[in-house]
Amino acid sequence: MKLNYLLLIGLIFSACNWNNEYAKTSKQALAEMKEVNPSKGKIPDSIAYFPTALTYKYIKNGEENELWFYLNEETQQVLYIPNDDMLQGVISYPNGEYRIFGTDENGKKMVLTQKVDAVVAEEILDAALVPTHKTKSIDQKNIQQKSIECTGYKIDYLKMEGREIIFTTNVIPINSFQLFGFCRLEGDAKLPIDMDYINLLKKQQTLTHIERANFSLELLNYGPNPYEFLLTEF
């Protein structure tokens, strides 16, 4: 009887130790999971993480499409994913570099770098940009975000007849020249539309609307839309 009692005490003690070790291991595993979860802690170097997105709609010659930019306001990096099977993504860096991630004709992963010096150059404002004193408000209730207030300008073409109206906002903390720089890339990494307003707008002015002949663009949303781009594949 005494032997059975001692065995029972030993089993209970072992079970307690196992539970303590299990709890410790679980807490450690949870901490490690949080460490590699970009939304909660440290981001692995193998991942380029973009918490928010700019979503545009544009109509060109009667055809409607969307244009997405993924932003990381902390690192000041911008991701654009071209509609091209051979290009997985283009990342803009605050120093004016654009890294193009894709595959060659043989299926081999590659990274090409282009530089757009105008991204980091001083602002040189053109007198063609004239305030219209009109405003727009982008309602973002659909993503539970605040409305975005926008200011209007007109641009009179100096070398040909015509005019366009644009609107901008100052509430998005990104260098807008990085967005415009995608228009200056060579090859298939280049944006499919013309939205280059370097030397017309200031760097803190993010474009929200364009109205010109046979073309219009409007910002639909700016808000949380996490995207992880895996760098180790390249």
GROMACS .gro file of C-alpha atoms in nm:
model
  234
    1MET     CA    1   0.000   0.000   0.000
    2LYS     CA    2   0.281   0.235   0.091
    3LEU     CA    3   0.454   0.153  -0.240
    4ASN     CA    4   0.141   0.235  -0.437
    5TYR     CA    5   0.111   0.566  -0.251
    6LEU     CA    6   0.471   0.659  -0.335
    7LEU     CA    7   0.418   0.570  -0.700
    8LEU     CA    8   0.106   0.791  -0.711
    9ILE     CA    9   0.297   1.084  -0.558
   10GLY     CA   10   0.573   1.035  -0.817
   11LEU     CA   11   0.327   1.036  -1.107
   12ILE     CA   12   0.163   1.355  -0.983
   13PHE     CA   13   0.502   1.524  -0.944
   14SER     CA   14   0.607   1.417  -1.295
   15ALA     CA   15   0.282   1.543  -1.441
   16CYS     CA   16   0.329   1.881  -1.274
   17ASN     CA   17   0.681   1.910  -1.410
   18TRP     CA   18   0.560   1.813  -1.758
   19ASN     CA   19   0.283   2.073  -1.745
   20ASN     CA   20   0.530   2.340  -1.635
   21GLU     CA   21   0.769   2.250  -1.914
   22TYR     CA   22   0.484   2.239  -2.165
   23ALA     CA   23   0.361   2.581  -2.054
   24LYS     CA   24   0.713   2.718  -2.075
   25THR     CA   25   0.763   2.571  -2.423
   26SER     CA   26   0.426   2.703  -2.540
   27LYS     CA   27   0.502   3.052  -2.414
   28GLN     CA   28   0.841   3.042  -2.583
   29ALA     CA   29   0.688   2.923  -2.909
   30LEU     CA   30   0.424   3.196  -2.891
   31ALA     CA   31   0.693   3.458  -2.831
   32GLU     CA   32   0.886   3.331  -3.133
   33MET     CA   33   0.572   3.342  -3.346
   34LYS     CA   34   0.512   3.702  -3.242
   35GLU     CA   35   0.873   3.784  -3.323
   36VAL     CA   36   0.836   3.678  -3.686
   37ASN     CA   37   0.483   3.812  -3.726
   38PRO     CA   38   0.526   4.142  -3.915
   39SER     CA   39   0.207   4.284  -3.771
   40LYS     CA   40   0.315   4.226  -3.411
   41GLY     CA   41   0.691   4.250  -3.386
   42LYS     CA   42   1.023   4.210  -3.561
   43ILE     CA   43   1.007   4.158  -3.937
   44PRO     CA   44   1.247   3.898  -4.082
   45ASP     CA   45   1.506   4.033  -4.327
   46SER     CA   46   1.373   3.785  -4.581
   47ILE     CA   47   1.040   3.971  -4.603
   48ALA     CA   48   0.961   4.317  -4.736
   49TYR     CA   49   0.648   4.409  -4.542
   50PHE     CA   50   0.392   4.668  -4.652
   51PRO     CA   51   0.113   4.744  -4.400
   52THR     CA   52  -0.095   4.986  -4.611
   53ALA     CA   53  -0.203   5.036  -4.969
   54LEU     CA   54  -0.303   5.311  -5.210
   55THR     CA   55  -0.577   5.191  -5.442
   56TYR     CA   56  -0.653   5.389  -5.757
   57LYS     CA   57  -0.909   5.347  -6.032
   58TYR     CA   58  -0.835   5.485  -6.376
   59ILE     CA   59  -1.018   5.499  -6.706
   60LYS     CA   60  -0.804   5.520  -7.018
   61ASN     CA   61  -0.972   5.544  -7.359
   62GLY     CA   62  -1.292   5.406  -7.207
   63GLU     CA   63  -1.128   5.105  -7.038
   64GLU     CA   64  -1.135   5.085  -6.657
   65ASN     CA   65  -0.854   4.936  -6.447
   66GLU     CA   66  -0.710   4.955  -6.096
   67LEU     CA   67  -0.361   5.052  -5.983
   68TRP     CA   68  -0.222   4.944  -5.644
   69PHE     CA   69   0.078   5.071  -5.449
   70TYR     CA   70   0.172   4.898  -5.123
   71LEU     CA   71   0.341   5.127  -4.868
   72ASN     CA   72   0.566   5.093  -4.568
   73GLU     CA   73   0.566   5.437  -4.408
   74GLU     CA   74   0.839   5.340  -4.159
   75THR     CA   75   1.095   5.228  -4.419
   76GLN     CA   76   0.957   5.460  -4.691
   77GLN     CA   77   0.944   5.171  -4.937
   78VAL     CA   78   0.676   5.134  -5.204
   79LEU     CA   79   0.581   4.812  -5.385
   80TYR     CA   80   0.419   4.800  -5.728
   81ILE     CA   81   0.325   4.468  -5.892
   82PRO     CA   82   0.317   4.497  -6.273
   83ASN     CA   83   0.065   4.302  -6.477
   84ASP     CA   84   0.341   4.089  -6.625
   85ASP     CA   85   0.403   3.716  -6.570
   86MET     CA   86   0.781   3.769  -6.571
   87LEU     CA   87   0.781   4.047  -6.310
   88GLN     CA   88   0.688   3.963  -5.952
   89GLY     CA   89   0.729   4.315  -5.816
   90VAL     CA   90   0.911   4.648  -5.819
   91ILE     CA   91   1.019   4.809  -5.491
   92SER     CA   92   1.097   5.181  -5.470
   93TYR     CA   93   1.347   5.287  -5.204
   94PRO     CA   94   1.378   5.640  -5.058
   95ASN     CA   95   1.725   5.687  -5.213
   96GLY     CA   96   1.577   5.675  -5.564
   97GLU     CA   97   1.659   5.310  -5.634
   98TYR     CA   98   1.402   5.079  -5.791
   99ARG     CA   99   1.465   4.706  -5.763
  100ILE     CA  100   1.285   4.495  -6.018
  101PHE     CA  101   1.221   4.134  -5.914
  102GLY     CA  102   1.143   3.886  -6.189
  103THR     CA  103   1.244   3.585  -6.397
  104ASP     CA  104   1.435   3.569  -6.724
  105GLU     CA  105   1.350   3.366  -7.037
  106ASN     CA  106   1.498   3.055  -6.876
  107GLY     CA  107   1.293   3.086  -6.559
  108LYS     CA  108   1.591   3.202  -6.350
  109LYS     CA  109   1.516   3.452  -6.073
  110MET     CA  110   1.675   3.795  -6.122
  111VAL     CA  111   1.694   4.138  -5.959
  112LEU     CA  112   1.761   4.447  -6.167
  113THR     CA  113   1.819   4.796  -6.028
  114GLN     CA  114   1.732   5.129  -6.189
  115LYS     CA  115   1.792   5.472  -6.041
  116VAL     CA  116   1.560   5.774  -6.071
  117ASP     CA  117   1.765   6.067  -5.945
  118ALA     CA  118   1.466   6.304  -5.954
  119VAL     CA  119   1.315   6.118  -5.656
  120VAL     CA  120   1.575   6.270  -5.423
  121ALA     CA  121   1.634   6.594  -5.614
  122GLU     CA  122   1.518   6.933  -5.490
  123GLU     CA  123   1.166   7.043  -5.573
  124ILE     CA  124   1.146   7.277  -5.873
  125LEU     CA  125   0.787   7.396  -5.901
  126ASP     CA  126   0.651   7.485  -6.244
  127ALA     CA  127   0.435   7.795  -6.278
  128ALA     CA  128   0.190   7.596  -6.493
  129LEU     CA  129   0.026   7.458  -6.176
  130VAL     CA  130  -0.253   7.693  -6.062
  131PRO     CA  131  -0.480   7.642  -5.756
  132THR     CA  132  -0.851   7.613  -5.841
  133HIS     CA  133  -0.968   7.669  -5.480
  134LYS     CA  134  -1.188   7.359  -5.521
  135THR     CA  135  -1.181   7.058  -5.290
  136LYS     CA  136  -1.287   6.694  -5.292
  137SER     CA  137  -1.344   6.447  -5.008
  138ILE     CA  138  -1.275   6.074  -5.044
  139ASP     CA  139  -1.518   5.879  -4.827
  140GLN     CA  140  -1.345   5.577  -4.670
  141LYS     CA  141  -1.625   5.439  -4.454
  142ASN     CA  142  -1.601   5.113  -4.648
  143ILE     CA  143  -1.262   5.044  -4.483
  144GLN     CA  144  -1.338   5.219  -4.151
  145GLN     CA  145  -1.091   5.500  -4.220
  146LYS     CA  146  -1.118   5.878  -4.208
  147SER     CA  147  -1.218   6.071  -4.518
  148ILE     CA  148  -0.932   6.217  -4.721
  149GLU     CA  149  -0.957   6.587  -4.802
  150CYS     CA  150  -0.810   6.692  -5.137
  151THR     CA  151  -0.713   7.024  -5.296
  152GLY     CA  152  -0.759   7.102  -5.665
  153TYR     CA  153  -0.522   7.250  -5.924
  154LYS     CA  154  -0.534   7.314  -6.296
  155ILE     CA  155  -0.248   7.270  -6.538
  156ASP     CA  156  -0.244   7.462  -6.866
  157TYR     CA  157  -0.034   7.295  -7.132
  158LEU     CA  158   0.236   7.532  -7.256
  159LYS     CA  159   0.335   7.351  -7.576
  160MET     CA  160  -0.010   7.249  -7.694
  161GLU     CA  161  -0.376   7.331  -7.641
  162GLY     CA  162  -0.553   7.175  -7.348
  163ARG     CA  163  -0.577   7.161  -6.972
  164GLU     CA  164  -0.603   6.906  -6.696
  165ILE     CA  165  -0.738   6.917  -6.343
  166ILE     CA  166  -0.569   6.734  -6.058
  167PHE     CA  167  -0.630   6.698  -5.685
  168THR     CA  168  -0.379   6.618  -5.412
  169THR     CA  169  -0.365   6.550  -5.039
  170ASN     CA  170  -0.097   6.602  -4.774
  171VAL     CA  171  -0.212   6.337  -4.526
  172ILE     CA  172  -0.024   6.037  -4.667
  173PRO     CA  173   0.332   6.023  -4.525
  174ILE     CA  174   0.521   5.912  -4.835
  175ASN     CA  175   0.745   6.091  -5.085
  176SER     CA  176   0.510   6.120  -5.383
  177PHE     CA  177   0.811   6.143  -5.616
  178GLN     CA  178   0.864   5.772  -5.551
  179LEU     CA  179   0.521   5.702  -5.701
  180PHE     CA  180   0.592   5.928  -5.996
  181GLY     CA  181   0.931   5.761  -6.042
  182PHE     CA  182   0.761   5.439  -6.151
  183CYS     CA  183   0.663   5.630  -6.466
  184ARG     CA  184   1.031   5.689  -6.547
  185LEU     CA  185   1.144   5.328  -6.537
  186GLU     CA  186   1.253   5.150  -6.851
  187GLY     CA  187   1.090   4.836  -6.986
  188ASP     CA  188   0.789   4.646  -6.853
  189ALA     CA  189   0.843   4.772  -6.495
  190LYS     CA  190   0.710   5.112  -6.600
  191LEU     CA  191   0.358   5.215  -6.501
  192PRO     CA  192   0.093   5.165  -6.773
  193ILE     CA  193  -0.029   5.525  -6.730
  194ASP     CA  194   0.125   5.872  -6.716
  195MET     CA  195   0.107   6.014  -6.363
  196ASP     CA  196   0.447   6.184  -6.345
  197TYR     CA  197   0.417   6.520  -6.167
  198ILE     CA  198   0.775   6.568  -6.053
  199ASN     CA  199   0.857   6.941  -6.071
  200LEU     CA  200   0.484   7.024  -6.059
  201LEU     CA  201   0.393   6.898  -5.712
  202LYS     CA  202   0.577   6.895  -5.382
  203LYS     CA  203   0.702   6.570  -5.233
  204GLN     CA  204   0.437   6.566  -4.960
  205GLN     CA  205   0.154   6.612  -5.212
  206THR     CA  206   0.007   6.273  -5.299
  207LEU     CA  207  -0.194   6.265  -5.619
  208THR     CA  208  -0.561   6.170  -5.571
  209HIS     CA  209  -0.736   6.268  -5.896
  210ILE     CA  210  -0.654   6.341  -6.260
  211GLU     CA  211  -0.903   6.471  -6.517
  212ARG     CA  212  -0.774   6.507  -6.870
  213ALA     CA  213  -0.889   6.424  -7.223
  214ASN     CA  214  -0.960   6.049  -7.261
  215PHE     CA  215  -0.819   5.978  -6.916
  216SER     CA  216  -0.925   6.000  -6.553
  217LEU     CA  217  -0.782   5.869  -6.228
  218GLU     CA  218  -0.912   5.872  -5.871
  219LEU     CA  219  -0.788   5.743  -5.539
  220LEU     CA  220  -1.037   5.491  -5.402
  221ASN     CA  221  -0.879   5.411  -5.067
  222TYR     CA  222  -0.575   5.454  -4.849
  223GLY     CA  223  -0.559   5.226  -4.548
  224PRO     CA  224  -0.452   4.895  -4.391
  225ASN     CA  225  -0.396   4.620  -4.646
  226PRO     CA  226  -0.092   4.412  -4.537
  227TYR     CA  227   0.125   4.256  -4.806
  228GLU     CA  228   0.440   4.045  -4.760
  229PHE     CA  229   0.692   4.025  -5.046
  230LEU     CA  230   0.934   3.734  -5.005
  231LEU     CA  231   1.289   3.843  -5.091
  232THR     CA  232   1.460   3.505  -5.045
  233GLU     CA  233   1.321   3.380  -5.375
  234PHE     CA  234   1.556   3.613  -5.563
   0.00000   0.00000   0.00000
